[in-house]
Amino acid sequence: MHSTPHGAAVTATGLGVRGPRGWAFRDIGLTAGPGSLIAIEGPSGSGRTCLLLALTGRMTPSAGTAEVAGLPLPKKMAAVRAITALAHVPGVTDLEPALTVAEHLRERTLLQHRFGESVRALLRPRRERTAAARARTDAALEAAGLDVEVLPKGVRTAVRDLERAEALRLSLALALIGKPRLLAVDDTDMKLSDAERAGVWATLRALAGSGTTVLTVCSQAPEGAVVVRTGAHDAEAATSDDKKEAADALAEAGRA
């Protein structure tokens, strides 16, 4: 099964990305069904983020084959981008420290309305559109595990005043507003306490359990995940250059 209404199957064979200074990663194999929790595990600099970007249609593979929801990469990169969303990817989905939680949510909702809605949805009365947007935002916050009522100033809390785990959950909520079939999360367990890490993994497991395929980058994969490992021997590539290229591509597609 390639996909469900909520999740996407992901496969890869011999997948690799080569940068100006060598391989970011190579020889990656993966088979995961819809609603899987997939963990890209490996040391920093081993191409984990590049693999995440390649599997979500944001970076062009140099070798091998991959499919997301039956859509082949790189042939259908735009279609893959349309059913996937990124969260917490440095240099790509960075939050603006001076903006509040409410401002980030409002901006993401407007982008979803502008680029992600069907013509039929756009033609609904304004009151219905507003109510639908509010319901979608509330559902995304709940799924991400972010209780805005406990923040220092509620939704008026600036991003710079959020704890790291709260900022990560906000990034998750913003990505979930688009109801992706595959949610990709970078640096999932970086600089979190044991309790925070456990809480984030519980949230991601719940998302996968609800049917959304979850693709994560981590230093240590949680129990029960479909694990993909990148090797330190591939760390010679120009990872930062590849991330910048992917960020530019996102901006051009109106999805940054």
Tab-separated table of C-alpha atoms in Angstrom:
chain	number	residue	atom	x	y	z
A	1	MET	CA	0.000	0.000	0.000
A	2	HIS	CA	1.475	3.313	-1.109
A	3	SER	CA	-0.582	5.577	1.106
A	4	THR	CA	-3.701	6.136	3.162
A	5	PRO	CA	-5.705	9.360	3.550
A	6	HIS	CA	-3.358	10.239	6.436
A	7	GLY	CA	-0.060	8.490	5.752
A	8	ALA	CA	2.439	7.671	3.015
A	9	ALA	CA	4.593	4.610	2.468
A	10	VAL	CA	8.307	5.334	2.007
A	11	THR	CA	10.819	3.150	0.161
A	12	ALA	CA	14.407	3.674	-0.924
A	13	THR	CA	17.064	1.509	-2.564
A	14	GLY	CA	20.709	2.541	-2.880
A	15	LEU	CA	19.742	6.165	-2.294
A	16	GLY	CA	22.511	8.734	-2.143
A	17	VAL	CA	23.236	12.448	-2.445
A	18	ARG	CA	26.637	13.716	-3.515
A	19	GLY	CA	27.701	17.285	-2.791
A	20	PRO	CA	30.587	19.390	-4.124
A	21	ARG	CA	32.968	17.838	-1.577
A	22	GLY	CA	31.761	14.258	-1.539
A	23	TRP	CA	28.840	12.079	-0.517
A	24	ALA	CA	26.417	13.466	2.029
A	25	PHE	CA	25.018	9.933	2.342
A	26	ARG	CA	24.854	6.849	0.154
A	27	ASP	CA	23.537	3.300	-0.197
A	28	ILE	CA	20.439	3.952	1.897
A	29	GLY	CA	17.719	1.310	1.896
A	30	LEU	CA	14.316	1.737	3.525
A	31	THR	CA	10.873	0.151	3.529
A	32	ALA	CA	8.172	1.680	5.740
A	33	GLY	CA	4.406	1.578	5.495
A	34	PRO	CA	1.917	4.405	6.047
A	35	GLY	CA	1.788	5.531	9.663
A	36	SER	CA	5.343	4.433	10.423
A	37	LEU	CA	7.699	6.220	12.790
A	38	ILE	CA	10.970	6.355	10.848
A	39	ALA	CA	14.170	7.372	12.633
A	40	ILE	CA	17.259	8.504	10.732
A	41	GLU	CA	19.984	7.734	13.231
A	42	GLY	CA	23.628	8.705	13.069
A	43	PRO	CA	26.301	11.110	14.268
A	44	SER	CA	26.160	14.793	13.429
A	45	GLY	CA	27.615	15.450	9.978
A	46	SER	CA	26.712	12.025	8.583
A	47	GLY	CA	24.086	13.285	6.139
A	48	ARG	CA	20.986	12.776	8.279
A	49	THR	CA	19.357	16.093	7.371
A	50	CYS	CA	20.230	15.673	3.694
A	51	LEU	CA	18.488	12.287	3.706
A	52	LEU	CA	15.420	13.822	5.346
A	53	LEU	CA	15.337	16.550	2.690
A	54	ALA	CA	15.815	14.049	-0.136
A	55	LEU	CA	12.936	11.859	1.071
A	56	THR	CA	10.607	14.879	1.224
A	57	GLY	CA	11.388	16.124	-2.277
A	58	ARG	CA	13.568	19.039	-1.197
A	59	MET	CA	16.928	17.674	-2.379
A	60	THR	CA	17.704	15.822	-5.601
A	61	PRO	CA	19.179	12.322	-5.181
A	62	SER	CA	22.426	11.567	-6.999
A	63	ALA	CA	22.055	7.789	-6.912
A	64	GLY	CA	19.481	5.093	-6.236
A	65	THR	CA	15.713	5.189	-6.203
A	66	ALA	CA	12.998	6.228	-3.738
A	67	GLU	CA	9.218	6.515	-3.578
A	68	VAL	CA	6.900	8.386	-1.227
A	69	ALA	CA	3.227	7.395	-1.467
A	70	GLY	CA	4.079	5.714	-4.756
A	71	LEU	CA	5.552	8.930	-6.173
A	72	PRO	CA	9.059	8.328	-7.588
A	73	LEU	CA	11.950	10.584	-6.687
A	74	PRO	CA	13.358	12.719	-8.231
A	75	LYS	CA	10.772	12.587	-11.050
A	76	LYS	CA	7.858	13.656	-8.828
A	77	MET	CA	9.602	15.964	-6.362
A	78	ALA	CA	6.898	18.657	-6.547
A	79	ALA	CA	4.157	16.107	-5.876
A	80	VAL	CA	6.100	14.718	-2.902
A	81	ARG	CA	6.561	18.225	-1.486
A	82	ALA	CA	2.790	18.723	-1.716
A	83	ILE	CA	2.054	15.806	0.650
A	84	THR	CA	4.934	16.316	3.081
A	85	ALA	CA	5.853	18.989	5.624
A	86	LEU	CA	9.035	19.947	7.457
A	87	ALA	CA	9.404	20.849	11.123
A	88	HIS	CA	12.394	22.073	13.115
A	89	VAL	CA	14.874	22.012	10.208
A	90	PRO	CA	17.677	24.542	10.828
A	91	GLY	CA	18.107	26.938	7.930
A	92	VAL	CA	14.801	25.886	6.372
A	93	THR	CA	11.948	26.222	8.888
A	94	ASP	CA	13.542	28.525	11.449
A	95	LEU	CA	11.097	30.371	13.692
A	96	GLU	CA	11.369	34.169	13.949
A	97	PRO	CA	12.425	34.927	17.554
A	98	ALA	CA	10.641	38.302	17.681
A	99	LEU	CA	7.283	36.978	16.487
A	100	THR	CA	4.722	35.546	18.871
A	101	VAL	CA	3.167	32.101	18.797
A	102	ALA	CA	-0.082	33.648	17.530
A	103	GLU	CA	1.711	35.490	14.726
A	104	HIS	CA	3.450	32.312	13.560
A	105	LEU	CA	0.164	30.405	13.586
A	106	ARG	CA	-1.667	33.189	11.751
A	107	GLU	CA	1.038	33.412	9.088
A	108	ARG	CA	1.022	29.649	8.530
A	109	THR	CA	-2.777	29.575	8.320
A	110	LEU	CA	-2.751	32.357	5.719
A	111	LEU	CA	-0.156	30.480	3.650
A	112	GLN	CA	-2.250	27.341	3.873
A	113	HIS	CA	-5.304	29.288	2.762
A	114	ARG	CA	-3.408	30.878	-0.128
A	115	PHE	CA	-1.507	27.850	-1.435
A	116	GLY	CA	-3.054	24.743	0.079
A	117	GLU	CA	-6.819	25.100	-0.198
A	118	SER	CA	-9.005	23.787	-2.989
A	119	VAL	CA	-11.020	26.194	-5.152
A	120	ARG	CA	-14.186	24.914	-3.497
A	121	ALA	CA	-12.820	25.730	-0.044
A	122	LEU	CA	-11.818	29.219	-1.152
A	123	LEU	CA	-15.380	29.902	-2.276
A	124	ARG	CA	-16.930	29.163	1.106
A	125	PRO	CA	-18.366	32.086	3.116
A	126	ARG	CA	-15.786	33.996	5.141
A	127	ARG	CA	-17.300	32.902	8.453
A	128	GLU	CA	-16.991	29.240	7.483
A	129	ARG	CA	-13.405	29.702	6.330
A	130	THR	CA	-12.486	31.422	9.591
A	131	ALA	CA	-14.082	28.694	11.698
A	132	ALA	CA	-12.367	25.971	9.648
A	133	ALA	CA	-8.986	27.679	10.004
A	134	ARG	CA	-9.432	27.993	13.767
A	135	ALA	CA	-10.418	24.338	14.071
A	136	ARG	CA	-7.423	23.265	11.986
A	137	THR	CA	-5.049	25.339	14.122
A	138	ASP	CA	-6.502	24.001	17.378
A	139	ALA	CA	-6.211	20.423	16.086
A	140	ALA	CA	-2.582	21.002	15.053
A	141	LEU	CA	-1.659	22.437	18.457
A	142	GLU	CA	-3.304	19.500	20.220
A	143	ALA	CA	-1.573	16.946	18.000
A	144	ALA	CA	1.777	18.683	18.574
A	145	GLY	CA	1.228	18.670	22.337
A	146	LEU	CA	1.584	22.444	22.722
A	147	ASP	CA	-0.722	23.884	25.381
A	148	VAL	CA	-0.610	27.614	24.730
A	149	GLU	CA	-2.429	28.340	27.990
A	150	VAL	CA	0.636	27.378	30.041
A	151	LEU	CA	3.017	29.636	28.100
A	152	PRO	CA	4.199	32.804	29.916
A	153	LYS	CA	1.951	35.083	27.845
A	154	GLY	CA	-0.244	32.514	26.139
A	155	VAL	CA	-0.352	32.872	22.364
A	156	ARG	CA	1.275	36.294	22.749
A	157	THR	CA	4.493	34.653	23.958
A	158	ALA	CA	7.443	35.494	21.692
A	159	VAL	CA	9.412	32.591	20.268
A	160	ARG	CA	12.560	33.807	22.002
A	161	ASP	CA	10.810	33.181	25.341
A	162	LEU	CA	9.912	29.566	24.564
A	163	GLU	CA	11.780	26.612	25.998
A	164	ARG	CA	13.481	24.422	23.406
A	165	ALA	CA	10.844	21.686	23.652
A	166	GLU	CA	8.061	24.270	23.309
A	167	ALA	CA	9.676	25.744	20.187
A	168	LEU	CA	9.965	22.264	18.710
A	169	ARG	CA	6.280	21.606	19.411
A	170	LEU	CA	5.331	24.937	17.822
A	171	SER	CA	7.271	23.944	14.717
A	172	LEU	CA	5.393	20.632	14.701
A	173	ALA	CA	2.051	22.437	14.973
A	174	LEU	CA	2.899	24.778	12.102
A	175	ALA	CA	3.770	21.806	9.893
A	176	LEU	CA	0.626	19.915	10.887
A	177	ILE	CA	-1.676	22.775	9.859
A	178	GLY	CA	-1.202	21.570	6.285
A	179	LYS	CA	-2.313	18.025	7.225
A	180	PRO	CA	0.690	16.315	5.594
A	181	ARG	CA	0.786	12.595	4.884
A	182	LEU	CA	4.447	12.618	5.898
A	183	LEU	CA	5.804	14.856	8.651
A	184	ALA	CA	9.592	15.261	8.688
A	185	VAL	CA	11.284	16.477	11.890
A	186	ASP	CA	14.978	17.352	12.201
A	187	ASP	CA	17.091	17.373	15.390
A	188	THR	CA	14.300	15.627	17.293
A	189	ASP	CA	16.238	14.828	20.456
A	190	MET	CA	18.913	17.531	20.387
A	191	LYS	CA	19.527	19.400	23.671
A	192	LEU	CA	16.420	18.051	25.379
A	193	SER	CA	16.223	16.685	28.902
A	194	ASP	CA	15.329	13.028	29.323
A	195	ALA	CA	11.765	13.967	30.269
A	196	GLU	CA	11.394	16.361	27.332
A	197	ARG	CA	12.808	13.782	24.926
A	198	ALA	CA	10.399	11.133	26.184
A	199	GLY	CA	7.502	13.553	25.798
A	200	VAL	CA	8.422	14.484	22.241
A	201	TRP	CA	8.780	10.849	21.208
A	202	ALA	CA	5.403	10.092	22.774
A	203	THR	CA	3.869	12.873	20.672
A	204	LEU	CA	5.497	11.598	17.483
A	205	ARG	CA	4.390	8.034	18.212
A	206	ALA	CA	0.837	9.288	18.691
A	207	LEU	CA	0.979	11.099	15.350
A	208	ALA	CA	2.190	7.939	13.656
A	209	GLY	CA	-0.477	5.974	15.487
A	210	SER	CA	-3.134	8.290	14.044
A	211	GLY	CA	-1.921	7.409	10.544
A	212	THR	CA	0.559	10.153	9.643
A	213	THR	CA	3.959	8.861	8.576
A	214	VAL	CA	6.641	10.516	10.724
A	215	LEU	CA	10.250	10.828	9.525
A	216	THR	CA	12.723	12.005	12.154
A	217	VAL	CA	16.417	12.779	12.549
A	218	CYS	CA	17.893	11.774	15.892
A	219	SER	CA	21.091	10.713	17.610
A	220	GLN	CA	19.429	7.621	19.082
A	221	ALA	CA	16.334	5.997	17.620
A	222	PRO	CA	13.440	5.209	19.965
A	223	GLU	CA	12.207	1.691	20.509
A	224	GLY	CA	9.856	0.437	17.824
A	225	ALA	CA	10.928	2.860	15.103
A	226	VAL	CA	11.921	1.882	11.577
A	227	VAL	CA	15.618	2.749	11.780
A	228	VAL	CA	17.785	4.102	8.960
A	229	ARG	CA	21.449	4.681	9.769
A	230	THR	CA	23.811	7.122	8.098
A	231	GLY	CA	27.540	6.590	8.448
A	232	ALA	CA	30.264	8.929	9.679
A	233	HIS	CA	32.363	8.011	6.627
A	234	ASP	CA	29.971	10.059	4.498
A	235	ALA	CA	30.467	13.280	6.482
A	236	GLU	CA	32.863	14.817	3.937
A	237	ALA	CA	30.098	16.417	1.867
A	238	ALA	CA	29.270	20.113	1.899
A	239	THR	CA	26.218	19.634	4.101
A	240	SER	CA	25.622	23.326	4.761
A	241	ASP	CA	25.730	24.067	1.030
A	242	ASP	CA	23.205	21.318	0.351
A	243	LYS	CA	20.876	22.674	3.046
A	244	LYS	CA	21.097	26.159	1.549
A	245	GLU	CA	20.256	24.770	-1.874
A	246	ALA	CA	17.210	23.013	-0.415
A	247	ALA	CA	16.120	26.183	1.413
A	248	ASP	CA	16.347	28.163	-1.832
A	249	ALA	CA	14.249	25.546	-3.596
A	250	LEU	CA	11.632	25.773	-0.830
A	251	ALA	CA	11.465	29.544	-1.149
A	252	GLU	CA	10.973	29.320	-4.883
A	253	ALA	CA	8.152	26.837	-4.359
A	254	GLY	CA	6.445	29.149	-1.855
A	255	ARG	CA	6.910	26.626	0.967
A	256	ALA	CA	9.730	28.117	3.027
